[in-house]
Structures are given as structure tokens and as C-alpha cells.
Short mmCIF file of C-alpha atoms in Angstrom, two decimals:
data_model
loop_
_atom_site.label_atom_id
_atom_site.label_comp_id
_atom_site.label_asym_id
_atom_site.label_seq_id
_atom_site.Cartn_x
_atom_site.Cartn_y
_atom_site.Cartn_z
CA MET A 1 -76.07 78.69 -3.86
CA THR A 2 -77.64 75.33 -4.61
CA THR A 3 -81.28 75.54 -5.67
CA LEU A 4 -84.08 73.00 -5.68
CA ARG A 5 -84.33 73.36 -9.45
CA GLN A 6 -80.69 72.36 -9.82
CA LEU A 7 -81.31 69.29 -7.67
CA GLU A 8 -84.33 68.42 -9.79
CA TYR A 9 -82.25 68.69 -12.95
CA LEU A 10 -79.46 66.52 -11.55
CA LEU A 11 -81.87 63.79 -10.47
CA ALA A 12 -83.57 63.86 -13.86
CA VAL A 13 -80.22 63.30 -15.60
CA VAL A 14 -79.34 60.46 -13.24
CA ASP A 15 -82.73 58.78 -13.57
CA HIS A 16 -82.89 59.10 -17.37
CA GLY A 17 -79.21 58.42 -18.02
CA SER A 18 -78.69 61.26 -20.46
CA VAL A 19 -78.96 65.01 -20.72
CA THR A 20 -81.07 64.72 -23.87
CA GLU A 21 -83.77 62.54 -22.27
CA ALA A 22 -83.71 64.54 -19.05
CA ALA A 23 -84.20 67.80 -20.97
CA ALA A 24 -87.13 66.29 -22.87
CA HIS A 25 -88.69 65.07 -19.61
CA LEU A 26 -88.26 68.46 -17.95
CA ARG A 27 -89.34 70.33 -21.09
CA VAL A 28 -86.26 72.56 -21.10
CA SER A 29 -83.53 73.01 -23.66
CA GLN A 30 -80.33 70.99 -23.37
CA PRO A 31 -78.18 74.15 -23.04
CA THR A 32 -80.35 75.36 -20.15
CA LEU A 33 -80.08 72.01 -18.40
CA SER A 34 -76.32 71.87 -18.91
CA GLN A 35 -75.88 75.40 -17.57
CA GLN A 36 -77.83 74.55 -14.41
CA LEU A 37 -75.77 71.38 -13.86
CA LYS A 38 -72.52 73.33 -14.21
CA ALA A 39 -73.84 75.95 -11.77
CA LEU A 40 -74.65 73.18 -9.30
CA GLU A 41 -71.15 71.75 -9.59
CA ARG A 42 -69.65 75.21 -9.03
CA SER A 43 -71.81 75.61 -5.94
CA VAL A 44 -70.77 72.21 -4.56
CA GLY A 45 -67.14 72.77 -5.51
CA THR A 46 -66.53 69.55 -7.41
CA LEU A 47 -67.69 67.55 -10.43
CA LEU A 48 -70.81 65.48 -9.82
CA LEU A 49 -71.26 64.03 -13.30
CA GLU A 50 -68.82 62.36 -15.70
CA ARG A 51 -69.76 62.79 -19.36
CA THR A 52 -68.62 59.89 -21.61
CA PRO A 53 -69.56 58.69 -25.11
CA ARG A 54 -71.73 56.08 -23.41
CA GLY A 55 -73.71 58.62 -21.42
CA VAL A 56 -73.58 60.51 -18.16
CA HIS A 57 -72.45 58.86 -14.93
CA LEU A 58 -72.07 60.00 -11.35
CA THR A 59 -68.58 60.67 -10.05
CA PRO A 60 -67.70 59.37 -6.55
CA ALA A 61 -68.60 62.83 -5.23
CA GLY A 62 -71.85 62.66 -7.18
CA ARG A 63 -72.72 59.29 -5.65
CA ALA A 64 -72.13 60.75 -2.18
CA PHE A 65 -74.23 63.81 -3.06
CA LEU A 66 -77.19 61.91 -4.55
CA PRO A 67 -78.99 60.59 -1.39
CA GLY A 68 -79.03 64.02 0.22
CA ALA A 69 -80.25 65.60 -2.99
CA ARG A 70 -83.15 63.15 -3.25
CA HIS A 71 -84.04 63.71 0.40
CA ALA A 72 -83.94 67.51 0.06
CA LEU A 73 -86.09 67.54 -3.07
CA SER A 74 -88.56 65.06 -1.62
CA GLY A 75 -88.84 67.09 1.58
CA ALA A 76 -89.46 70.28 -0.36
CA GLN A 77 -92.17 68.58 -2.39
CA ARG A 78 -93.86 67.28 0.77
CA ALA A 79 -93.68 70.70 2.38
CA THR A 80 -95.16 72.35 -0.70
CA GLY A 81 -97.94 69.78 -0.84
CA ALA A 82 -98.74 70.26 2.83
CA ALA A 83 -98.92 74.04 2.45
CA ARG A 84 -101.16 73.75 -0.60
CA ALA A 85 -103.39 71.28 1.22
CA VAL A 86 -103.82 73.71 4.10
CA ALA A 87 -104.56 76.50 1.65
CA GLY A 88 -107.23 74.21 0.26
CA MET A 89 -108.43 73.64 3.86
CA THR A 90 -108.06 69.85 3.73
CA HIS A 91 -104.98 69.22 5.86
CA GLY A 92 -102.93 71.05 8.45
CA GLU A 93 -102.91 72.18 12.06
CA LEU A 94 -104.97 74.85 13.78
CA HIS A 95 -104.04 76.28 17.18
CA LEU A 96 -107.15 77.22 19.19
CA ALA A 97 -107.19 79.21 22.45
CA SER A 98 -110.07 79.00 24.90
CA VAL A 99 -110.95 79.71 28.51
CA LEU A 100 -111.71 76.69 30.66
CA SER A 101 -115.48 77.13 30.88
CA VAL A 102 -115.65 77.38 27.09
CA THR A 103 -113.65 74.16 26.72
CA LEU A 104 -116.24 72.32 28.79
CA GLY A 105 -119.43 73.96 27.61
CA VAL A 106 -119.02 75.40 24.12
CA LEU A 107 -116.17 73.66 22.29
CA PRO A 108 -117.65 70.15 22.01
CA SER A 109 -120.33 71.23 19.52
CA VAL A 110 -117.90 73.44 17.60
CA LEU A 111 -115.17 70.81 17.34
CA ALA A 112 -117.65 68.08 16.39
CA SER A 113 -118.78 70.21 13.46
CA TRP A 114 -115.18 71.07 12.54
CA HIS A 115 -114.18 67.40 12.55
CA GLN A 116 -117.11 66.56 10.31
CA HIS A 117 -116.03 69.09 7.70
CA HIS A 118 -112.24 69.17 8.21
CA GLY A 119 -111.32 65.88 9.80
CA LEU A 120 -107.72 65.97 8.50
CA VAL A 121 -106.96 69.35 10.08
CA ASP A 122 -105.61 68.75 13.58
CA VAL A 123 -106.75 71.15 16.32
CA VAL A 124 -104.19 71.96 19.04
CA LEU A 125 -106.06 73.32 22.06
CA HIS A 126 -104.53 75.94 24.37
CA GLU A 127 -106.63 76.32 27.55
CA TYR A 128 -106.32 79.29 29.89
CA ALA A 129 -107.64 79.99 33.38
CA ASP A 130 -106.43 83.59 33.27
CA LEU A 131 -108.05 86.03 30.83
CA ASP A 132 -104.85 88.05 30.38
CA ASP A 133 -102.96 84.91 29.37
CA PHE A 134 -105.85 83.99 27.07
CA ALA A 135 -105.70 87.36 25.28
CA ALA A 136 -101.90 87.22 25.12
CA SER A 137 -102.04 83.88 23.31
CA MET A 138 -103.56 85.71 20.36
CA THR A 139 -101.39 88.82 20.39
CA ASP A 140 -98.18 86.75 20.57
CA ALA A 141 -99.43 84.28 17.90
CA THR A 142 -99.42 81.23 20.16
CA ALA A 143 -102.91 80.53 18.83
CA ASP A 144 -104.44 81.11 15.39
CA VAL A 145 -108.00 81.61 16.61
CA ALA A 146 -109.74 81.93 19.98
CA ILE A 147 -113.13 81.43 21.62
CA GLY A 148 -113.88 83.37 24.78
CA PRO A 149 -114.42 86.95 25.97
CA LEU A 150 -113.37 89.34 23.21
CA PRO A 151 -110.41 91.51 24.29
CA GLU A 152 -111.18 95.21 24.42
CA ASP A 153 -110.52 97.10 21.16
CA TRP A 154 -109.83 93.90 19.22
CA SER A 155 -109.11 94.89 15.61
CA GLY A 156 -109.18 91.49 13.94
CA PRO A 157 -112.16 89.61 12.49
CA HIS A 158 -114.62 88.27 15.05
CA HIS A 159 -118.13 86.91 15.41
CA PRO A 160 -120.28 87.18 18.54
CA LEU A 161 -121.44 83.78 19.77
CA GLY A 162 -123.92 84.93 22.39
CA GLU A 163 -123.87 85.24 26.15
CA GLU A 164 -122.61 82.82 28.77
CA GLU A 165 -124.87 82.97 31.82
CA VAL A 166 -123.58 82.67 35.38
CA VAL A 167 -125.92 80.72 37.69
CA ALA A 168 -125.95 79.66 41.32
CA ILE A 169 -125.87 75.98 42.23
CA VAL A 170 -126.75 74.45 45.60
CA PRO A 171 -126.43 70.89 46.94
CA PRO A 172 -129.15 68.23 46.70
CA GLY A 173 -131.85 68.71 49.34
CA ASP A 174 -130.88 72.33 49.97
CA ALA A 175 -133.52 74.63 51.43
CA LEU A 176 -133.63 76.38 48.04
CA HIS A 177 -134.28 73.18 46.06
CA SER A 178 -137.82 74.22 45.09
CA ARG A 179 -136.78 77.67 43.85
CA ARG A 180 -135.90 78.78 40.32
CA THR A 181 -134.23 82.08 41.12
CA VAL A 182 -132.12 83.54 43.92
CA ARG A 183 -130.55 86.84 44.92
CA LEU A 184 -126.90 86.68 45.85
CA THR A 185 -127.67 88.34 49.18
CA GLU A 186 -129.61 85.19 50.12
CA LEU A 187 -126.36 83.21 49.88
CA ALA A 188 -124.22 85.64 51.87
CA ALA A 189 -124.16 83.51 55.03
CA ARG A 190 -123.44 80.25 53.20
CA ARG A 191 -120.20 78.35 52.86
CA TRP A 192 -118.89 78.54 49.31
CA VAL A 193 -117.10 76.31 46.82
CA LEU A 194 -114.82 78.85 45.15
CA TYR A 195 -112.39 78.94 42.27
CA ASP A 196 -108.73 79.19 43.15
CA SER A 197 -107.41 82.75 42.85
CA ALA A 198 -105.43 81.75 39.73
CA HIS A 199 -108.65 80.84 37.93
CA GLY A 200 -110.14 83.48 35.64
CA LEU A 201 -113.62 83.07 37.15
CA ALA A 202 -112.41 83.72 40.69
CA ALA A 203 -112.37 87.47 40.09
CA THR A 204 -115.84 87.30 38.53
CA VAL A 205 -117.33 85.54 41.56
CA GLN A 206 -115.55 87.89 43.96
CA HIS A 207 -116.81 90.93 42.05
CA LEU A 208 -120.42 89.76 41.97
CA CYS A 209 -120.42 88.94 45.68
CA SER A 210 -118.79 92.27 46.49
CA GLN A 211 -121.48 94.08 44.52
CA ALA A 212 -124.03 92.21 46.63
CA GLY A 213 -122.33 93.47 49.77
CA PHE A 214 -120.43 90.45 51.11
CA THR A 215 -117.26 88.39 50.83
CA PRO A 216 -117.95 84.67 50.26
CA SER A 217 -116.70 82.30 52.96
CA ALA A 218 -114.65 79.53 51.34
CA ALA A 219 -115.30 75.92 52.31
CA ILE A 220 -112.88 74.83 49.59
CA ARG A 221 -111.20 76.23 46.48
CA SER A 222 -110.36 74.48 43.22
CA ARG A 223 -108.57 75.32 39.99
CA GLN A 224 -110.62 72.74 38.11
CA THR A 225 -113.72 74.19 36.47
CA ALA A 226 -115.40 70.80 36.24
CA ALA A 227 -114.70 70.05 39.93
CA ILE A 228 -116.87 72.89 41.27
CA PRO A 229 -120.26 71.28 40.50
CA ARG A 230 -119.04 67.96 41.92
CA LEU A 231 -117.96 69.57 45.16
CA VAL A 232 -121.30 71.34 45.45
CA ALA A 233 -123.11 68.06 44.75
CA ALA A 234 -121.10 66.52 47.61
CA GLY A 235 -122.60 69.09 49.96
CA LEU A 236 -119.54 71.26 50.58
CA GLY A 237 -121.27 74.53 49.78
CA VAL A 238 -122.85 76.73 47.13
CA ALA A 239 -121.18 78.16 44.03
CA LEU A 240 -121.48 80.38 40.98
CA VAL A 241 -120.67 78.72 37.66
CA PRO A 242 -121.20 79.29 33.93
CA ALA A 243 -124.39 77.44 33.08
CA ASN A 244 -122.85 75.79 30.03
CA ILE A 245 -120.49 73.63 32.14
CA LEU A 246 -123.38 71.89 33.94
CA THR A 247 -124.30 68.42 32.74
CA PRO A 248 -127.86 67.03 32.86
CA ASP A 249 -126.91 64.65 35.68
CA PHE A 250 -125.97 67.40 38.15
CA PRO A 251 -127.97 66.30 41.24
CA GLY A 252 -128.26 69.69 42.94
CA THR A 253 -130.42 72.68 42.08
CA VAL A 254 -129.59 75.31 39.46
CA LEU A 255 -130.83 78.81 40.26
CA ARG A 256 -131.03 81.78 37.94
CA LEU A 257 -129.57 84.91 39.51
CA THR A 258 -131.66 88.02 40.10
CA PRO A 259 -130.53 90.23 38.49
CA ARG A 260 -129.17 87.97 35.79
CA GLN A 261 -125.44 87.82 35.16
CA ARG A 262 -124.00 87.17 31.72
CA ARG A 263 -120.77 87.68 29.78
CA ALA A 264 -120.45 87.88 26.00
CA LEU A 265 -118.36 85.31 24.13
CA ALA A 266 -116.91 85.56 20.65
CA VAL A 267 -114.71 83.71 18.20
CA PHE A 268 -111.90 85.91 16.92
CA ALA A 269 -108.63 85.98 14.99
CA ARG A 270 -105.85 88.38 14.06
CA PRO A 271 -106.21 90.66 11.02
CA ALA A 272 -105.80 89.06 7.58
CA PRO A 273 -106.40 85.48 8.74
CA HIS A 274 -105.42 82.38 6.78
CA PRO A 275 -108.35 80.84 4.83
CA LEU A 276 -108.37 77.92 7.27
CA VAL A 277 -108.84 80.34 10.18
CA SER A 278 -111.58 82.20 8.31
CA GLU A 279 -113.37 78.90 7.80
CA PHE A 280 -113.18 78.17 11.54
CA LEU A 281 -114.58 81.62 12.38
CA THR A 282 -117.63 80.97 10.23
CA LEU A 283 -118.14 77.42 11.43
CA ALA A 284 -117.85 78.38 15.11
CA ARG A 285 -120.36 81.18 14.62
CA ASP A 286 -122.84 78.73 13.12
CA SER A 287 -122.33 75.77 15.46
CA ALA A 288 -121.59 77.17 18.95
CA ARG A 289 -124.26 76.37 21.52
CA LEU A 290 -124.13 78.47 24.71
CA LEU A 291 -127.49 77.47 26.19
CA PRO A 292 -127.59 73.89 27.54
CA HIS A 293 -130.71 72.07 26.34
CA HIS A 294 -131.51 70.77 29.82
CA LEU A 295 -131.52 74.33 31.19
CA ALA A 296 -133.37 75.95 28.29
CA ASP A 297 -136.57 76.44 30.27
CA LEU A 298 -134.81 77.98 33.27
CA LEU A 299 -132.60 80.25 31.19
CA ASP A 300 -135.09 81.25 28.51
CA THR A 301 -134.02 84.76 27.48
CA ARG A 302 -137.64 85.88 27.66
CA ALA A 303 -137.78 85.04 31.37
#
């Protein structure tokens, strides 16, 4: 079987024009170099070099073999360099899984910090509306690391990031516009802007409303997390959303639920993570922001 070392030895002989100079360059003995060249020729099945009193020259088969040999060795060197760069956490590619609300509300601060420290490591984002699909992306190795609800009994390394709070939002000028809090029962008779059933938050909203004793009446449904506040702002109904997806320019009213509703978020990876993944775990823990600044007063944990 042809080896990369044999290719390296052949190219050294070709580039230096003699076995003696090639051996000196490679810092190996001439017999060792000659043995490797003969092994290469046996593997290929033909002579690649012609040895004459004037030096060593490529045979016609050797000339045909040379471009591929250079390409193979160069590719191996690039691959090795890329792997070593990733091990040094300077280059590479990181696959990140998240749920949609996290993409909108939490990831911007995390990825901004990551880019500042590891700008040459590309992040490939995998977004999921369904929590089962989100968890599966980690168990089947689609993603290297994830931010979202921590799957039950997760055995790999993880860091809690805090709690994502669910709030009610109502249109501009709504009768509740002067309030800061609301009970879900007060919204039972309203028309609702709901998540499509395929969205992971649809089950959460349905569960909370069911606990409050009613089934929300849908004015419209959407799969787009960011569309829900816009539809509420347009006056189509009320909604429940994660607070961290709301931007400061939302024109309606944000109401804290009584009792409050939160879900824990974490950053997590599989056991024995790559150093690059470990670095992301630490950075996400330190840079994630779950509480929007413009809602800090409303959602103060002491309230």
C-alpha cells in the first residue's frame, strides 16, 4: 500500500535530483530512502525512477504519477494543518443546535462574543421548532453543541444559562395597556395569535391555557416565532411568547403572568467534547443574556 511517507520521499528525490541530497534534506539514511522508493514502486507495479550515472530521472510512468503524488501529499498536509488549527481553536467549523426562540433572543450575544474570540471558526446553525428534533440533533451528532432546554437525564457536560420567561402580549391600545401583570383566565375570552402545531411552543401555550381552564380561540396561527409579536401588534389578538424574542420597538403591552411561567435553558454537549466545543460551552455560559434590558424592570426576579 502506498503511504504518504513514500510520496514525500519520491518528491524529495525529484526536487533535489539525487538520492543523496534528498536523504540529507529528509534527515534519513540513503538505504532507508532507497528501500521506501522500491516499496513504492512495488506498490504501484512499475518503475517510477531511472537511476543513471548523471542522477535520478522520472520514467514515463513516474512523470504520469508525479502530479497525483504532489496533489495527495499537499492535500494531506492541508488536512493535517486544518485539524491542528481546530485543536488550537483558531480555525474550523462548529455545528450549533438551537430552538427558534433561542435563535432570536439568546444567540446574538453568544455568537457576537464567539466571533470576537474565534472569528475564523465558522458556526453552522441548526434551528428546530420541535423539541424532540432539537434533542435528536445532539444524540445523532448532527450538532456539536446545543443551546435550549436540557434533555432529561443528559449525561454530557452542560452549563445552566438561566430561565426564559413566558409573557403575555396584547395589541396597542388594549384595555390592559396600563397593567403590568395578568392572569391567563383574564384572557380566556380573547382571540389568540397562536403558534402552528408544528412549533415547539404550541404545546407550551396549549398546556398553560389548559391549566387555566380554557382552550385558546385562534385568530391566526404561525410557524414563525418572530411573526407572533407583529401579528399581535397588528391587532389580531393576544399571545404568549418568550420575553427574550421581544424587541424594544414592540408597540403593544407586555404583561408578566401571574403566576410566573419560566423554562430553564442550558448549553450542552456530548461526553468527552472536543476542545473547541468545551470553549463554546464556557463562552456561552459567560455571555448568554436571557433577560432583555428593556424588560428588566418588568421581569425583575425580585418582583
